[in-house]
CSV table of C-alpha atoms and ligand atoms in Angstrom, one decimal:
chain,number,residue,atom,x,y,z
Y,1,UNK,CA,26.9,-14.2,14.0
Y,2,UNK,CA,29.0,-12.4,11.5
Y,3,UNK,CA,30.4,-9.6,13.5
Y,4,UNK,CA,32.6,-7.2,11.5
Y,5,UNK,CA,35.0,-5.4,13.7
Y,6,UNK,CA,36.9,-3.1,11.3
Y,7,UNK,CA,34.9,-0.1,12.2
Y,8,UNK,CA,34.5,2.3,15.2
Y,9,UNK,CA,31.9,1.5,17.9
Y,10,UNK,CA,28.3,2.3,17.0
Y,11,UNK,CA,28.1,5.3,19.2
Y,12,UNK,CA,31.2,6.9,17.8
Y,13,UNK,CA,29.9,6.3,14.2
Y,14,UNK,CA,26.6,7.9,15.1
Y,15,UNK,CA,28.2,10.9,16.7
Y,16,UNK,CA,30.4,11.4,13.6
Y,17,UNK,CA,27.4,10.9,11.3
Y,18,UNK,CA,25.4,13.5,13.3
Y,19,UNK,CA,28.4,16.0,13.1
Y,20,UNK,CA,29.1,15.8,9.4
Y,21,UNK,CA,26.5,14.0,7.4
Y,22,UNK,CA,23.3,15.6,6.1
Y,23,UNK,CA,20.6,12.9,5.4
Y,24,UNK,CA,18.0,13.0,2.7
Y,25,UNK,CA,14.3,13.5,3.8
Y,26,UNK,CA,15.4,13.6,7.5
Y,27,UNK,CA,14.9,15.9,10.5
Y,28,UNK,CA,18.6,16.2,11.3
Y,29,UNK,CA,18.2,17.2,15.0
Y,30,UNK,CA,15.7,14.5,15.7
Y,31,UNK,CA,18.0,11.9,14.1
Y,32,UNK,CA,21.1,13.2,16.0
Y,33,UNK,CA,19.2,12.8,19.3
Y,34,UNK,CA,18.3,9.2,18.4
Y,35,UNK,CA,21.4,8.1,16.5
Y,36,UNK,CA,21.3,6.7,13.0
Y,37,UNK,CA,21.1,2.9,12.5
Y,38,UNK,CA,24.5,2.0,10.9
Y,39,UNK,CA,24.1,-0.7,8.3
Y,40,UNK,CA,27.5,-2.4,7.7
Y,41,UNK,CA,26.9,-5.4,5.4
Y,42,UNK,CA,24.2,-7.3,3.6
Y,43,UNK,CA,23.8,-10.7,1.9
Y,44,UNK,CA,20.9,-12.1,0.0
Y,45,UNK,CA,17.8,-10.4,1.5
Y,46,UNK,CA,19.4,-9.8,4.9
Y,47,UNK,CA,21.0,-6.6,6.3
Y,48,UNK,CA,23.3,-6.5,9.2
Y,49,UNK,CA,23.9,-3.4,11.4
Y,50,UNK,CA,27.0,-2.3,13.4
Y,51,UNK,CA,25.7,-4.1,16.5
Y,52,UNK,CA,25.3,-7.4,14.6
Y,53,UNK,CA,21.5,-7.3,14.4
Y,54,UNK,CA,20.0,-8.9,11.2
Y,55,UNK,CA,17.0,-7.6,9.3
Y,56,UNK,CA,15.0,-9.0,6.5
Y,57,UNK,CA,15.1,-6.1,4.0
Y,58,UNK,CA,11.5,-6.0,2.7
Y,59,UNK,CA,12.2,-2.7,1.0
Y,60,UNK,CA,15.2,-3.9,-1.2
Y,61,UNK,CA,17.2,-0.9,0.0
Y,62,UNK,CA,15.1,1.9,-1.6
Y,63,UNK,CA,13.0,-0.3,-4.0
Y,64,UNK,CA,16.1,-1.2,-6.0
Y,65,UNK,CA,18.1,-4.3,-4.9
Y,66,UNK,CA,16.0,-6.6,-7.1
Y,67,UNK,CA,18.7,-9.4,-7.4
Y,68,UNK,CA,19.5,-9.2,-3.7
Y,69,UNK,CA,22.8,-8.3,-1.9
Y,70,UNK,CA,26.2,-9.9,-2.1
Y,71,UNK,CA,26.6,-10.7,-5.8
Y,72,UNK,CA,30.3,-11.4,-6.5
Y,73,UNK,CA,29.9,-11.4,-10.3
Y,74,UNK,CA,28.8,-7.7,-10.2
Y,75,UNK,CA,31.9,-6.8,-8.2
Y,76,UNK,CA,34.1,-8.6,-10.6
Y,77,UNK,CA,32.5,-7.0,-13.6
Y,78,UNK,CA,32.9,-3.5,-12.0
Y,79,UNK,CA,36.5,-4.2,-11.2
Y,80,UNK,CA,37.3,-5.4,-14.7
Y,81,UNK,CA,35.6,-2.4,-16.2
Y,82,UNK,CA,37.4,0.0,-13.9
Y,83,UNK,CA,40.7,-1.4,-15.0
Y,84,UNK,CA,39.9,-1.4,-18.7
Y,85,UNK,CA,38.1,2.0,-19.0
Y,86,UNK,CA,36.9,3.6,-15.8
Y,87,UNK,CA,35.4,6.6,-17.5
Y,88,UNK,CA,34.8,8.2,-20.8
Y,89,UNK,CA,32.1,10.5,-22.0
Y,90,UNK,CA,29.6,10.1,-24.8
Y,91,UNK,CA,29.4,13.8,-25.7
Y,92,UNK,CA,32.0,14.5,-28.3
Y,93,UNK,CA,30.9,12.0,-31.0
Y,94,UNK,CA,32.4,9.2,-29.0
Y,95,UNK,CA,30.9,6.2,-27.4
Y,96,UNK,CA,32.1,3.1,-25.5
Y,97,UNK,CA,31.3,-0.6,-25.4
Y,98,UNK,CA,29.3,-0.8,-22.1
Y,99,UNK,CA,26.9,2.0,-23.2
Y,100,UNK,CA,26.4,0.4,-26.6
Y,101,UNK,CA,25.8,-3.0,-25.1
Y,102,UNK,CA,23.4,-1.7,-22.5
Y,103,UNK,CA,21.3,0.4,-24.8
Y,104,UNK,CA,21.0,-2.6,-27.2
Y,105,UNK,CA,20.0,-4.9,-24.3
Y,106,UNK,CA,17.4,-2.4,-23.1
Y,107,UNK,CA,15.9,-2.1,-26.5
Y,108,UNK,CA,15.6,-5.9,-26.5
Y,109,UNK,CA,13.9,-6.0,-23.1
Y,110,UNK,CA,11.6,-3.0,-23.3
Y,111,UNK,CA,8.1,-3.4,-24.7
Y,112,UNK,CA,7.1,-2.2,-28.1
Y,113,UNK,CA,9.5,0.0,-30.0
Y,114,UNK,CA,11.1,1.7,-27.0
Y,115,UNK,CA,14.5,1.1,-28.6
Y,116,UNK,CA,16.5,4.2,-27.6
Y,117,UNK,CA,18.0,5.2,-24.3
Y,118,UNK,CA,19.3,8.5,-23.0
Y,119,UNK,CA,21.3,7.7,-19.9
Y,120,UNK,CA,21.4,9.5,-16.5
Y,121,UNK,CA,22.7,8.7,-13.1
Y,122,UNK,CA,19.3,8.0,-11.5
Y,123,UNK,CA,15.6,8.5,-11.8
Y,124,UNK,CA,15.3,12.2,-10.8
Y,125,UNK,CA,17.7,13.4,-13.5
Y,126,UNK,CA,16.1,11.0,-16.0
Y,127,UNK,CA,12.8,12.8,-15.4
Y,128,UNK,CA,14.6,16.2,-15.7
Y,129,UNK,CA,15.8,14.8,-19.1
Y,130,UNK,CA,12.2,13.9,-19.9
Y,131,UNK,CA,10.9,17.5,-19.3
Y,132,UNK,CA,13.4,18.9,-21.7
Y,133,UNK,CA,13.1,15.9,-24.1
Y,134,UNK,CA,9.3,16.1,-24.6
Y,135,UNK,CA,9.4,19.9,-25.0
Y,136,UNK,CA,12.3,19.7,-27.5
Y,137,UNK,CA,10.3,16.9,-29.3
Y,138,UNK,CA,7.3,19.2,-29.8
Y,139,UNK,CA,9.5,22.1,-30.8
Y,140,UNK,CA,11.2,19.9,-33.4
Y,141,UNK,CA,7.7,19.1,-34.7
Y,142,UNK,CA,7.0,22.8,-35.1
Y,143,UNK,CA,4.8,23.0,-32.0
Y,144,UNK,CA,7.0,24.8,-29.4
Y,145,UNK,CA,3.9,25.9,-27.5
Y,146,UNK,CA,3.2,22.3,-26.4
Y,147,UNK,CA,5.0,22.5,-23.1
Y,148,UNK,CA,2.8,21.6,-20.2
Y,149,UNK,CA,3.3,18.3,-18.5
Y,150,UNK,CA,0.4,16.9,-16.6
Y,151,UNK,CA,1.2,14.8,-13.5
Y,152,UNK,CA,-0.7,13.6,-10.4
Y,153,UNK,CA,-1.0,14.7,-6.8
Y,154,UNK,CA,1.0,12.4,-4.5
Y,155,UNK,CA,3.1,11.1,-7.4
Y,156,UNK,CA,6.8,10.7,-6.9
Y,157,UNK,CA,9.2,11.5,-9.8
Y,158,UNK,CA,12.4,12.3,-7.9
Y,159,UNK,CA,13.9,15.2,-5.9
Y,160,UNK,CA,15.7,17.5,-8.4
Y,161,UNK,CA,14.0,20.7,-9.4
Y,162,UNK,CA,12.4,19.0,-12.3
Y,163,UNK,CA,11.7,15.7,-10.7
Y,164,UNK,CA,10.2,17.2,-7.6
Y,165,UNK,CA,8.2,19.6,-9.8
Y,166,UNK,CA,6.7,16.6,-11.7
Y,167,UNK,CA,6.0,14.9,-8.4
Y,168,UNK,CA,2.9,15.8,-6.5
Y,169,UNK,CA,4.2,15.9,-3.0
Y,170,UNK,CA,3.1,19.1,-1.2
Y,171,UNK,CA,5.9,19.1,1.5
Y,172,UNK,CA,8.5,19.0,-1.4
Y,173,UNK,CA,6.9,21.8,-3.3
Y,174,UNK,CA,6.8,23.9,-0.2
Y,175,UNK,CA,10.7,24.0,-0.1
Y,176,UNK,CA,12.7,25.7,-2.8
Y,177,UNK,CA,10.0,27.4,-4.9
Y,178,UNK,CA,8.4,24.5,-6.7
Y,179,UNK,CA,6.9,23.5,-9.0
Y,180,UNK,CA,8.7,25.0,-12.0
Y,181,UNK,CA,6.3,26.6,-14.6
Y,182,UNK,CA,4.1,24.5,-16.9
Y,183,UNK,CA,3.5,21.5,-14.7
Y,184,UNK,CA,-0.2,20.7,-14.0
Y,185,UNK,CA,-1.8,18.2,-11.7
Y,186,UNK,CA,-4.8,15.9,-11.6
Y,187,UNK,CA,-5.9,13.7,-8.7
Y,188,UNK,CA,-4.4,10.3,-7.9
Y,189,UNK,CA,-6.3,7.0,-8.4
Y,190,UNK,CA,-6.2,6.2,-4.6
Y,191,UNK,CA,-9.6,4.6,-4.1
Y,192,UNK,CA,-9.0,3.6,-0.4
Y,193,UNK,CA,-8.2,7.2,0.6
Y,194,UNK,CA,-10.3,9.2,-1.8
Y,195,UNK,CA,-12.9,7.0,-3.4
Y,196,UNK,CA,-15.7,7.8,-1.0
Y,197,UNK,CA,-18.9,6.0,-1.9
Y,198,UNK,CA,-17.9,5.2,-5.5
Y,199,UNK,CA,-17.0,1.6,-6.3
Y,200,UNK,CA,-13.3,1.2,-7.4
Y,201,UNK,CA,-14.2,0.7,-11.1
Y,202,UNK,CA,-16.3,3.9,-11.3
Y,203,UNK,CA,-13.6,5.8,-9.3
Y,204,UNK,CA,-10.9,4.6,-11.6
Y,205,UNK,CA,-12.8,6.0,-14.6
Y,206,UNK,CA,-13.5,9.3,-12.8
Y,207,UNK,CA,-9.8,9.8,-12.0
Y,208,UNK,CA,-8.7,8.9,-15.5
Y,209,UNK,CA,-11.2,11.3,-17.1
Y,210,UNK,CA,-9.7,14.1,-15.1
Y,211,UNK,CA,-6.8,13.9,-17.6
Y,212,UNK,CA,-9.2,14.5,-20.5
Y,213,UNK,CA,-10.8,17.4,-18.6
Y,214,UNK,CA,-7.4,18.9,-17.8
Y,215,UNK,CA,-6.3,18.6,-21.5
Y,216,UNK,CA,-9.5,20.4,-22.5
Y,217,UNK,CA,-9.0,23.1,-19.8
Y,218,UNK,CA,-5.3,23.8,-20.8
Y,219,UNK,CA,-5.9,23.4,-24.5
Y,220,UNK,CA,-4.5,20.3,-26.3
Y,221,UNK,CA,-2.1,22.7,-28.2
Y,222,UNK,CA,-0.4,23.5,-24.9
Y,223,UNK,CA,0.0,20.0,-23.5
Y,224,UNK,CA,3.2,18.1,-24.2
Y,225,UNK,CA,2.8,14.9,-22.0
Y,226,UNK,CA,1.2,13.1,-19.2
Y,227,UNK,CA,3.6,11.3,-16.7
Y,228,UNK,CA,2.6,8.6,-14.2
Y,229,UNK,CA,4.0,5.6,-12.3
Y,230,UNK,CA,2.2,2.4,-13.3
Y,231,UNK,CA,1.8,1.8,-9.6
Y,232,UNK,CA,2.6,4.8,-7.3
Y,233,UNK,CA,5.5,3.8,-5.1
Y,234,UNK,CA,6.7,6.4,-2.6
Y,235,UNK,CA,3.1,7.7,-2.5
Y,236,UNK,CA,2.3,4.5,-0.6
Y,237,UNK,CA,2.1,1.7,-3.1
Y,238,UNK,CA,-1.2,2.8,-4.6
Y,239,UNK,CA,-2.5,0.2,-7.1
Y,240,UNK,CA,-5.0,1.9,-9.4
Y,241,UNK,CA,-8.4,0.3,-10.1
Y,242,UNK,CA,-8.5,-1.9,-13.2
Y,243,UNK,CA,-10.5,0.7,-15.1
Y,244,UNK,CA,-7.8,3.4,-14.7
Y,245,UNK,CA,-5.0,2.6,-17.1
Y,246,UNK,CA,-7.2,1.5,-20.1
Y,247,UNK,CA,-9.0,4.8,-19.9
Y,248,UNK,CA,-5.7,6.8,-19.5
Y,249,UNK,CA,-4.4,5.0,-22.6
Y,250,UNK,CA,-7.6,5.8,-24.6
Y,251,UNK,CA,-7.3,9.5,-23.7
Y,252,UNK,CA,-3.6,9.6,-24.6
Y,253,UNK,CA,-4.4,7.9,-27.9
Y,254,UNK,CA,-7.2,10.3,-28.8
Y,255,UNK,CA,-5.2,13.4,-27.9
Y,256,UNK,CA,-1.9,14.5,-29.3
Y,257,UNK,CA,0.2,14.1,-26.2
Y,258,UNK,CA,3.0,11.9,-25.2
Y,259,UNK,CA,2.7,9.3,-22.4
Y,260,UNK,CA,5.6,9.0,-20.0
Y,261,UNK,CA,5.6,5.9,-17.8
Y,262,UNK,CA,7.9,6.4,-14.8
Y,263,UNK,CA,9.1,2.8,-14.4
Y,264,UNK,CA,11.8,3.6,-11.9
Y,265,UNK,CA,10.2,1.3,-9.3
Y,266,UNK,CA,8.0,-0.9,-11.5
Y,267,UNK,CA,10.6,-1.7,-14.1
Y,268,UNK,CA,12.9,-4.8,-14.1
Y,269,UNK,CA,10.4,-7.3,-12.6
Y,270,UNK,CA,8.8,-5.5,-9.7
Y,271,UNK,CA,5.2,-6.1,-10.8
Y,272,UNK,CA,5.8,-9.6,-12.1
Y,273,UNK,CA,6.6,-8.6,-15.7
Y,274,UNK,CA,9.7,-6.9,-16.9
Y,275,UNK,CA,7.9,-3.6,-16.9
Y,276,UNK,CA,4.8,-2.3,-15.2
Y,277,UNK,CA,3.6,-1.1,-18.6
Y,278,UNK,CA,3.2,-4.8,-19.6
Y,279,UNK,CA,1.3,-5.5,-16.4
Y,280,UNK,CA,-1.2,-2.7,-17.0
Y,281,UNK,CA,-1.1,-2.8,-20.8
Y,282,UNK,CA,0.3,0.7,-21.2
Y,283,UNK,CA,2.0,1.8,-24.4
Y,284,UNK,CA,4.3,4.6,-23.3
Y,285,UNK,CA,6.2,6.9,-25.7
Y,286,UNK,CA,8.8,7.6,-23.0
Y,287,UNK,CA,9.8,5.4,-20.1
Y,288,UNK,CA,11.9,6.4,-17.1
Y,289,UNK,CA,14.2,3.7,-15.7
Y,290,UNK,CA,16.6,3.6,-12.8
Y,291,UNK,CA,16.7,1.6,-9.5
Y,292,UNK,CA,16.3,-2.0,-10.5
Y,293,UNK,CA,18.2,-1.3,-13.7
Y,294,UNK,CA,21.4,-1.9,-11.7
Y,295,UNK,CA,19.8,-3.3,-8.6
Y,296,UNK,CA,21.4,-0.4,-6.8
Y,297,UNK,CA,24.9,-1.7,-7.3
Y,298,UNK,CA,25.8,1.4,-9.2
Y,299,UNK,CA,24.0,4.7,-9.9
Y,300,UNK,CA,22.4,4.6,-13.3
Y,301,UNK,CA,19.1,5.6,-14.9
Y,302,UNK,CA,17.7,6.6,-18.3
Y,303,UNK,CA,14.9,7.8,-20.5
Y,304,UNK,CA,13.8,5.2,-23.1
Y,305,UNK,CA,11.9,6.5,-26.1
Y,306,UNK,CA,10.1,5.0,-29.1
Y,307,UNK,CA,11.5,4.9,-32.7
Y,308,UNK,CA,9.2,7.8,-33.6
Y,309,UNK,CA,10.3,10.0,-30.6
Y,310,UNK,CA,13.9,9.2,-31.3
Y,311,UNK,CA,13.6,10.0,-35.0
Y,312,UNK,CA,11.9,13.3,-34.3
Y,313,UNK,CA,14.6,14.2,-31.7
Y,314,UNK,CA,17.4,13.2,-34.1
Y,315,UNK,CA,15.9,15.4,-36.9
Y,316,UNK,CA,15.7,18.3,-34.5
Y,317,UNK,CA,19.4,19.2,-34.5
Y,318,UNK,CA,21.4,19.4,-31.3
Y,319,UNK,CA,19.7,18.3,-28.1
Y,320,UNK,CA,21.6,20.7,-25.7
Y,321,UNK,CA,21.5,18.3,-22.8
Y,322,UNK,CA,23.7,15.7,-21.1
Y,323,UNK,CA,25.3,14.6,-17.9
Y,324,UNK,CA,29.1,13.9,-17.3
Y,325,UNK,CA,28.0,10.5,-16.2
Y,326,UNK,CA,25.5,9.7,-19.0
Y,327,UNK,CA,26.1,6.0,-19.8
Y,328,UNK,CA,29.0,5.8,-17.3
Y,329,UNK,CA,31.0,2.7,-18.3
Y,330,UNK,CA,31.3,1.1,-14.9
Y,331,UNK,CA,27.6,1.7,-14.1
Y,332,UNK,CA,26.6,0.4,-17.5
Y,333,UNK,CA,28.7,-2.7,-17.1
Y,334,UNK,CA,27.1,-3.3,-13.7
Y,335,UNK,CA,23.6,-2.8,-15.1
Y,336,UNK,CA,24.4,-5.3,-17.9
Y,337,UNK,CA,25.5,-7.9,-15.4
Y,338,UNK,CA,22.4,-7.3,-13.3
Y,339,UNK,CA,20.2,-7.8,-16.4
Y,340,UNK,CA,22.1,-11.0,-17.2
Y,341,UNK,CA,21.4,-12.3,-13.7
Y,342,UNK,CA,17.7,-11.4,-13.9
Y,343,UNK,CA,17.4,-13.2,-17.2
Y,344,UNK,CA,19.6,-16.2,-16.7
Y,345,UNK,CA,18.2,-17.0,-13.2
Y,346,UNK,CA,14.7,-16.5,-14.6
Y,347,UNK,CA,14.0,-14.2,-11.6
Y,348,UNK,CA,11.1,-12.3,-13.2
Y,349,UNK,CA,9.4,-15.6,-14.2
Y,350,UNK,CA,9.9,-17.0,-10.7
Y,351,UNK,CA,8.3,-13.9,-9.3
Y,352,UNK,CA,5.4,-14.1,-11.7
Y,353,UNK,CA,4.7,-17.8,-11.4
Y,354,UNK,CA,5.8,-18.7,-7.9
Y,355,UNK,CA,6.8,-16.2,-5.3
Y,356,UNK,CA,4.5,-13.3,-6.0
Y,357,UNK,CA,1.3,-15.5,-5.9
Y,358,UNK,CA,2.5,-17.0,-2.7
Y,359,UNK,CA,3.3,-13.6,-1.2
Y,360,UNK,CA,-0.1,-12.3,-2.4
Y,361,UNK,CA,-2.0,-15.0,-0.7
Y,362,UNK,CA,-0.3,-14.4,2.7
Y,363,UNK,CA,-0.2,-10.6,2.4
Y,364,UNK,CA,-3.9,-10.3,1.6
Y,365,UNK,CA,-4.6,-12.3,4.8
Y,366,UNK,CA,-3.1,-9.3,6.7
Y,367,UNK,CA,-6.2,-7.5,5.5
Y,368,UNK,CA,-8.2,-9.4,8.2
Y,369,UNK,CA,-6.1,-7.9,11.0
Y,370,UNK,CA,-8.2,-5.6,13.2
Y,371,UNK,CA,-5.9,-2.7,12.5
Y,372,UNK,CA,-5.9,-3.0,8.7
Y,373,UNK,CA,-8.4,-1.3,6.5
Y,374,UNK,CA,-7.1,-2.6,3.2
Y,375,UNK,CA,-4.2,-4.8,2.0
Y,376,UNK,CA,-3.1,-4.4,-1.6
Y,377,UNK,CA,-0.3,-6.0,-3.7
Y,378,UNK,CA,1.0,-6.0,-7.2
Y,379,UNK,CA,3.8,-8.5,-7.9
Y,380,UNK,CA,6.5,-7.7,-5.3
Y,381,UNK,CA,5.1,-4.4,-4.1
Y,382,UNK,CA,2.5,-4.3,-1.4
Y,383,UNK,CA,0.7,-2.0,1.1
Y,384,UNK,CA,-1.5,-2.2,4.1
Y,385,UNK,CA,-3.5,0.8,5.2
Y,386,UNK,CA,-4.0,0.9,9.0
Y,387,UNK,CA,-7.2,2.4,10.4
Y,388,UNK,CA,-9.0,2.8,13.7
Y,389,UNK,CA,-12.3,2.0,11.8
Y,390,UNK,CA,-12.2,-0.7,9.1
Y,391,UNK,CA,-15.6,-0.1,7.6
Y,392,UNK,CA,-15.2,3.7,7.3
Y,393,UNK,CA,-11.6,3.5,6.0
Y,394,UNK,CA,-11.0,6.3,8.5
Y,395,UNK,CA,-7.8,8.0,9.3
Y,396,UNK,CA,-6.5,8.3,12.9
Y,397,UNK,CA,-7.7,11.3,15.0
Y,398,UNK,CA,-4.1,12.0,16.2
Y,399,UNK,CA,-2.9,12.8,12.6
Y,400,UNK,CA,-1.4,10.8,9.9
Y,401,UNK,CA,1.9,8.9,10.4
Y,402,UNK,CA,1.9,8.5,14.2
Y,403,UNK,CA,0.7,4.9,14.1
Y,404,UNK,CA,2.7,4.2,11.0
Y,405,UNK,CA,5.9,5.2,12.9
Y,406,UNK,CA,5.0,3.0,15.8
Y,407,UNK,CA,4.6,0.0,13.5
Y,408,UNK,CA,7.8,0.8,11.6
Y,409,UNK,CA,9.7,0.8,14.9
Y,410,UNK,CA,8.1,-2.6,15.9
Y,411,UNK,CA,9.2,-4.0,12.5
Y,412,UNK,CA,12.8,-2.9,13.0
Y,413,UNK,CA,12.9,-4.3,16.6
Y,414,UNK,CA,11.6,-7.6,15.2
Y,415,UNK,CA,14.1,-7.9,12.4
Y,416,UNK,CA,12.1,-6.5,9.5
Y,417,UNK,CA,12.6,-3.4,7.4
Y,418,UNK,CA,9.1,-2.3,6.3
Y,419,UNK,CA,8.5,1.4,5.5
Y,420,UNK,CA,5.6,3.6,6.5
Y,421,UNK,CA,4.0,6.3,4.3
Y,422,UNK,CA,1.6,8.0,6.7
Y,423,UNK,CA,-0.3,5.1,8.2
Y,424,UNK,CA,0.3,2.8,5.2
Y,425,UNK,CA,2.9,0.1,5.7
Y,426,UNK,CA,4.7,-0.8,2.5
Y,427,UNK,CA,7.0,-3.5,1.1
Y,428,UNK,CA,9.1,-3.9,-2.0
Y,429,UNK,CA,11.4,-6.8,-1.2
Y,430,UNK,CA,14.3,-8.1,-3.3
Y,431,UNK,CA,12.8,-10.2,-6.1
Y,432,UNK,CA,14.9,-13.2,-5.0
Y,433,UNK,CA,12.8,-13.5,-1.8
Y,434,UNK,CA,12.0,-17.3,-1.3
Y,435,UNK,CA,8.8,-18.8,0.1
Y,436,UNK,CA,10.5,-19.3,3.4
Y,437,UNK,CA,11.7,-15.6,3.4
Y,438,UNK,CA,8.0,-14.8,2.7
Y,439,UNK,CA,6.9,-16.8,5.7
Y,440,UNK,CA,9.4,-14.9,7.9
Y,441,UNK,CA,8.3,-11.6,6.5
Y,442,UNK,CA,4.6,-12.3,7.2
Y,443,UNK,CA,5.3,-13.6,10.7
Y,444,UNK,CA,7.3,-10.5,11.6
Y,445,UNK,CA,4.8,-8.1,9.9
Y,446,UNK,CA,1.8,-9.7,11.8
Y,447,UNK,CA,3.7,-9.5,15.1
Y,448,UNK,CA,4.4,-5.9,14.4
Y,449,UNK,CA,0.8,-5.2,13.7
Y,450,UNK,CA,-0.3,-6.9,16.9
Y,451,UNK,CA,2.2,-4.8,18.9
Y,452,UNK,CA,1.1,-1.7,17.1
Y,453,UNK,CA,-2.6,-2.3,17.8
Y,454,UNK,CA,-1.7,-2.8,21.5
Y,455,UNK,CA,0.3,0.4,21.7
Y,456,UNK,CA,-2.3,2.4,19.7
Y,457,UNK,CA,-5.0,1.2,22.0
Y,458,UNK,CA,-3.0,1.9,25.2
Y,459,UNK,CA,-2.1,5.4,23.9
Y,460,UNK,CA,-5.7,6.2,23.0
Y,461,UNK,CA,-4.9,6.5,19.3
Y,462,UNK,CA,-7.7,4.2,18.0
Y,463,UNK,CA,-10.1,7.1,17.3
Y,464,UNK,CA,-11.2,8.2,13.9
Y,465,UNK,CA,-10.3,11.6,12.4
D,501,PLP,C1,13.1,6.8,-6.8
D,501,PLP,C2,12.2,7.3,-7.9
D,501,PLP,C3,12.6,8.4,-8.7
D,501,PLP,C4,13.9,9.1,-8.4
D,501,PLP,O1,15.0,8.3,-8.6
D,501,PLP,P1,16.5,8.7,-8.0
D,501,PLP,O2,17.4,7.7,-8.5
D,501,PLP,O3,16.3,8.7,-6.5
D,501,PLP,O4,16.8,10.1,-8.5
D,501,PLP,C5,11.8,8.8,-9.7
D,501,PLP,N1,10.7,8.2,-10.0
D,501,PLP,C6,10.2,7.2,-9.2
D,501,PLP,C7,8.9,6.5,-9.6
D,501,PLP,C8,10.9,6.7,-8.1
D,501,PLP,O5,10.5,5.8,-7.3
């Protein structure tokens, strides 16, 4: 075992953490009572905590460590860049080599003529950029009244005022006076939870056509854009029915609105192609990128736009928007090295041709487990919906998330990081996961499901809502 001893004992670290550190999306008192798990190091697909326990990280951090942990060349590139030019801005008619090289590389990798990038420090602020960018775009075209952005219930687009407003998460809207004005919502294409008696194909069309109805209701002259994740991530890895995206694309083509694909999770290989837009045949005007762009080694994100959108923006005078860290040279250099690794090691091709099909075969077999109502997977992102009644796709009588939490804890105790969203268990592992890692993942996941079924039965939780 690789014990690292240059830190305080776990209990002291936990006490200091509870005393001074406010955690995202966390009940602080509940965490303080329990003590946070302290992650101290990671290599490949494996995390190690302060007590020396190892975990297979089936979430790639937070959906981001696509190339796996412990890449020395990234550290070297970052150190070199910090020595040469640690920081300069791109505001005052200046630029620098890492931002130039990265924007050129992204133009080469992105589909269609998405050839221009406005950089941010992450996905939330990139979506804030998108709100202002699409509204400025229509103003530059002489249609300033086109302002409304249509999104979807249960979408996740980040946690800033703009990002959380675009997102469709009710508990987020309930805090801080969200959403901001001129954001509208349609329902999500979650057939398992909301499809009722419709077959998935019919349901996909019904949900897509809500976009057309919403455009008609608001007036096409008021609508700026539609935003969606190709596959919803934080909403529970919701893979849309096959009919959904072609119909959304048709509607966007027939109406004068921009299509924003939020590729923060789907981008950079996650779905088995470089971008989710390729997997689902989507032609976005704007694409949000972050997470896998740097594999989480440095904070960076961006908004990519087509030639036409860029030309319109550029003809519209000053775009009064920007971040101190837009195109940060160290983050940009790290992202470039990450993209080099993804390309030269043919990681996306290996996912597409070898590891994702292998994972899919094994993962879908979890669908036969008595606790599982549906298994779904797209490339290297998967979900299993747990249920007390398979045929009815029922929720648990005790409320959503209880059984999910039990399962999550069993995963952790068995050396697997798998997240729960309500009673859906989700994975989004590093793309460098090998077939033998996949065997380990599936073993630990099925063991966790067995233990969860036993606990849920013993605790009388196997009753339908
Ligand atoms: C994570 C995420 C974001 C927000 O990115 P941050 O870097 O956390 O600001 C936006 N959109 C999607 C789809 C995400 O998954």
